[in-house]
Coordinates of N, CA and C in Angstrom, one line a residue:
M1 N -90.5 -69.7 110.6 CA -90.9 -67.9 110.4 C -90.4 -66.8 110.2
I2 N -90.4 -66.1 109.9 CA -89.8 -65.2 109.8 C -90.6 -63.9 110.1
F3 N -90.0 -62.9 110.5 CA -90.9 -61.8 111.0 C -90.1 -60.5 110.4
E4 N -91.4 -59.4 110.3 CA -91.0 -57.7 109.4 C -91.7 -57.5 109.8
W5 N -91.6 -55.8 110.0 CA -92.3 -55.2 110.3 C -92.4 -53.5 109.7
D6 N -92.8 -52.9 109.8 CA -92.9 -51.3 109.2 C -91.7 -50.4 110.9
E7 N -90.5 -49.9 109.9 CA -89.2 -49.7 111.0 C -90.1 -48.2 111.6
N8 N -91.0 -47.3 111.1 CA -91.0 -46.3 111.7 C -92.7 -46.7 112.8
K9 N -93.3 -47.3 112.3 CA -94.5 -48.3 113.3 C -93.0 -49.1 114.3
A10 N -92.4 -49.4 113.9 CA -92.0 -49.9 115.6 C -90.7 -48.6 116.4
E11 N -90.6 -47.8 115.6 CA -90.3 -46.6 116.5 C -90.9 -46.0 117.8
T12 N -92.2 -45.9 116.4 CA -93.4 -45.2 117.5 C -93.9 -45.9 118.2
N13 N -93.8 -47.7 118.3 CA -94.1 -47.9 119.3 C -93.4 -48.2 120.4
F14 N -92.3 -48.2 120.3 CA -90.8 -47.9 121.3 C -91.1 -46.9 122.3
I15 N -91.4 -45.6 121.4 CA -91.9 -44.2 122.1 C -93.1 -44.3 122.9
K16 N -94.2 -45.0 122.9 CA -95.4 -45.4 123.4 C -95.1 -46.3 124.4
H17 N -95.1 -47.5 123.9 CA -95.0 -48.6 124.9 C -94.2 -49.0 125.5
K18 N -92.9 -48.7 124.7 CA -91.1 -48.7 125.7 C -91.2 -50.5 125.6
V19 N -91.6 -50.9 123.8 CA -91.3 -52.5 123.8 C -90.7 -52.5 122.4
T20 N -89.6 -53.2 122.0 CA -88.9 -53.3 121.0 C -90.0 -54.7 120.1
F21 N -90.4 -54.4 118.3 CA -90.5 -55.4 117.8 C -89.2 -56.5 118.0
E22 N -88.4 -56.4 118.3 CA -87.2 -57.6 118.1 C -87.9 -58.3 119.6
E23 N -88.2 -57.8 120.6 CA -88.4 -58.5 121.9 C -89.8 -58.9 121.3
A24 N -91.1 -57.6 120.9 CA -92.6 -58.8 120.9 C -92.3 -60.1 119.7
Q25 N -91.0 -60.1 118.8 CA -91.2 -61.3 118.6 C -90.6 -62.4 119.3
T26 N -89.6 -62.5 120.4 CA -89.7 -63.7 120.7 C -91.4 -64.3 121.4
V27 N -91.6 -63.5 121.7 CA -93.2 -63.9 122.3 C -94.1 -65.4 121.6
F28 N -93.5 -65.3 120.3 CA -93.8 -65.8 119.3 C -93.7 -68.2 119.5
Y29 N -92.9 -67.5 120.6 CA -91.8 -68.9 121.1 C -92.0 -69.3 122.3
D30 N -93.2 -68.9 123.1 CA -94.2 -69.2 124.0 C -95.2 -70.5 123.4
E31 N -94.4 -71.5 124.3 CA -95.1 -72.7 124.1 C -96.8 -72.4 124.7
N32 N -96.8 -71.1 125.7 CA -98.3 -70.7 126.8 C -98.7 -69.5 126.0
A33 N -98.4 -69.1 124.9 CA -99.0 -68.4 124.8 C -100.6 -68.1 124.3
L34 N -101.2 -67.4 124.8 CA -102.8 -67.3 123.8 C -103.1 -66.5 122.8
L35 N -103.3 -66.9 121.9 CA -103.9 -66.5 120.3 C -105.1 -65.8 120.1
L36 N -105.5 -65.1 120.3 CA -107.2 -64.1 120.0 C -107.0 -63.9 118.6
A37 N -108.6 -63.7 117.7 CA -108.7 -62.9 116.8 C -108.7 -61.8 117.3
D38 N -108.3 -60.6 116.6 CA -108.6 -59.2 116.9 C -109.6 -58.6 115.7
E39 N -110.8 -58.7 116.2 CA -112.0 -58.8 114.8 C -112.0 -57.0 115.1
K40 N -112.0 -56.3 116.0 CA -111.8 -54.9 116.2 C -110.9 -53.9 115.0
H41 N -110.2 -54.8 114.4 CA -108.7 -54.8 113.3 C -108.8 -55.6 112.4
S42 N -109.7 -56.1 111.9 CA -109.9 -57.1 110.8 C -110.4 -56.4 109.8
D43 N -111.0 -55.2 109.4 CA -111.7 -55.6 108.3 C -110.8 -55.5 107.0
E44 N -109.4 -55.3 107.1 CA -108.7 -54.7 105.4 C -108.0 -56.5 105.6
E45 N -107.5 -57.1 106.6 CA -106.8 -57.8 106.2 C -107.1 -59.1 108.2
D46 N -107.2 -60.1 108.2 CA -107.0 -61.1 109.4 C -106.0 -60.7 110.1
R47 N -106.1 -60.0 111.7 CA -105.7 -59.4 112.4 C -105.6 -60.5 113.9
F48 N -104.9 -60.4 114.5 CA -104.5 -61.7 115.9 C -103.9 -60.5 116.7
I49 N -103.9 -61.4 118.2 CA -103.4 -60.9 119.4 C -102.8 -62.1 120.1
L50 N -101.3 -61.7 120.3 CA -101.1 -62.8 120.6 C -100.4 -62.3 122.3
M51 N -100.6 -63.3 123.0 CA -100.6 -62.8 125.1 C -99.5 -64.1 125.2
G52 N -97.9 -63.2 125.5 CA -97.1 -64.6 126.4 C -95.9 -64.0 127.0
M53 N -95.1 -64.5 127.4 CA -93.6 -64.5 127.7 C -93.0 -64.4 127.0
S54 N -92.1 -63.1 126.9 CA -91.1 -62.2 125.8 C -89.8 -63.2 126.8
S55 N -88.8 -63.3 126.1 CA -86.8 -63.2 126.7 C -86.8 -62.3 127.6
M56 N -87.3 -61.5 127.7 CA -86.8 -60.8 128.8 C -87.9 -60.4 130.0
M57 N -88.4 -62.3 129.5 CA -89.6 -62.2 131.0 C -90.6 -61.0 131.2
N58 N -91.1 -60.4 130.4 CA -92.7 -59.4 130.4 C -93.7 -59.8 129.5
T59 N -94.5 -59.9 130.2 CA -95.9 -60.6 129.4 C -96.3 -59.2 128.4
L60 N -96.5 -60.0 127.3 CA -96.6 -59.2 126.0 C -98.2 -59.2 125.4
L61 N -98.4 -58.3 124.8 CA -99.6 -58.6 123.9 C -99.3 -58.4 122.4
V62 N -98.9 -58.7 121.4 CA -98.3 -58.7 119.8 C -99.6 -58.7 119.3
C63 N -99.7 -57.4 118.5 CA -101.0 -57.4 117.4 C -100.3 -57.8 116.1
F64 N -100.4 -58.7 115.3 CA -100.0 -59.3 114.0 C -101.1 -59.7 113.0
C65 N -100.4 -60.0 111.7 CA -101.4 -60.6 110.3 C -100.3 -61.4 109.8
E66 N -100.7 -62.3 109.1 CA -99.9 -63.1 108.4 C -99.8 -62.9 107.0
R67 N -98.5 -63.6 106.5 CA -98.3 -62.8 104.9 C -98.0 -64.3 104.5
G68 N -97.9 -64.1 103.3 CA -97.4 -65.1 102.4 C -97.5 -66.5 102.5
S69 N -97.3 -67.6 102.1 CA -97.4 -69.1 102.2 C -97.3 -69.6 103.5
E70 N -98.0 -71.0 103.4 CA -97.7 -72.2 104.3 C -96.5 -72.2 104.8
E71 N -95.6 -72.6 103.1 CA -94.1 -72.8 103.2 C -93.3 -71.8 103.6
N72 N -93.6 -70.3 103.5 CA -93.1 -69.1 103.2 C -93.9 -68.4 104.5
E73 N -93.4 -68.6 105.6 CA -94.4 -67.8 106.7 C -93.9 -67.1 107.2
I74 N -95.2 -65.2 106.8 CA -94.5 -64.4 107.4 C -94.8 -63.9 107.8
I75 N -94.8 -63.9 109.6 CA -95.4 -62.6 110.9 C -95.2 -61.5 110.5
R76 N -96.4 -60.5 110.1 CA -96.1 -58.6 110.1 C -96.4 -58.3 111.4
I77 N -95.6 -57.9 112.5 CA -95.8 -57.1 113.3 C -95.7 -56.3 113.7
I78 N -97.4 -55.3 113.8 CA -98.1 -54.5 114.0 C -98.2 -53.1 115.2
S79 N -97.9 -54.1 116.2 CA -97.9 -53.4 117.9 C -97.7 -54.1 118.3
S80 N -96.6 -53.5 119.7 CA -96.8 -54.9 121.2 C -96.9 -53.8 122.3
R81 N -97.2 -53.7 123.3 CA -97.2 -53.6 124.8 C -97.1 -54.6 125.4
K82 N -97.1 -53.8 126.8 CA -97.2 -54.7 128.1 C -98.3 -55.4 128.9
A83 N -98.5 -56.5 128.7 CA -99.6 -56.6 129.3 C -100.4 -55.7 130.5
N84 N -101.1 -55.2 131.0 CA -101.9 -54.9 132.0 C -102.0 -56.1 133.4
K85 N -102.5 -55.5 134.3 CA -102.4 -56.5 135.7 C -103.6 -57.4 135.3
K86 N -104.7 -57.0 135.0 CA -105.7 -57.8 134.4 C -105.2 -58.8 133.5
E87 N -104.8 -58.8 132.4 CA -103.8 -59.2 131.2 C -103.4 -60.6 131.5
T88 N -102.2 -59.5 132.5 CA -101.2 -60.8 132.8 C -101.5 -61.9 134.0
E89 N -103.1 -61.6 135.0 CA -103.6 -62.3 135.9 C -103.8 -63.1 135.2
Q90 N -104.7 -63.2 133.9 CA -105.3 -63.8 132.5 C -103.9 -64.7 132.2
Y91 N -103.2 -64.4 132.0 CA -102.0 -65.2 131.5 C -101.6 -66.6 132.1
W92 N -101.4 -65.4 133.5 CA -100.6 -66.8 134.7 C -101.3 -67.6 135.1
K93 N -103.0 -67.4 134.9 CA -103.8 -68.3 135.6 C -104.1 -69.7 134.6
R94 N -103.9 -69.2 133.2 CA -104.0 -70.1 132.2 C -102.9 -71.2 132.5
R95 N -102.0 -70.6 132.7 CA -100.6 -71.3 132.3 C -100.4 -72.2 133.5
L96 N -100.6 -72.1 134.5 CA -100.1 -72.4 136.1 C -101.4 -72.7 136.2
P97 N -101.6 -74.3 136.7 CA -102.6 -75.3 137.4 C -102.9 -75.0 137.9

């Protein structure tokens, strides 16, 4: 899996949400992450939202799209933010039996 993003967008995202895209990419390795279609923002391309735990132990929402092929999968991170209280509860409710 290869990650890419727009550097200007990454900087803007950090200023607004205090989350780096480097941290956001670690959510893709959370086996308990929840994947949702982002139909609201999928006019030109299919976008997805992944909610999961980062390596910094933050529950994050990561908006992304997929590029490339099955052999050369590229994940383009569009935005990321910390989950709010309700979203965090949803994540933990799903994760814990």
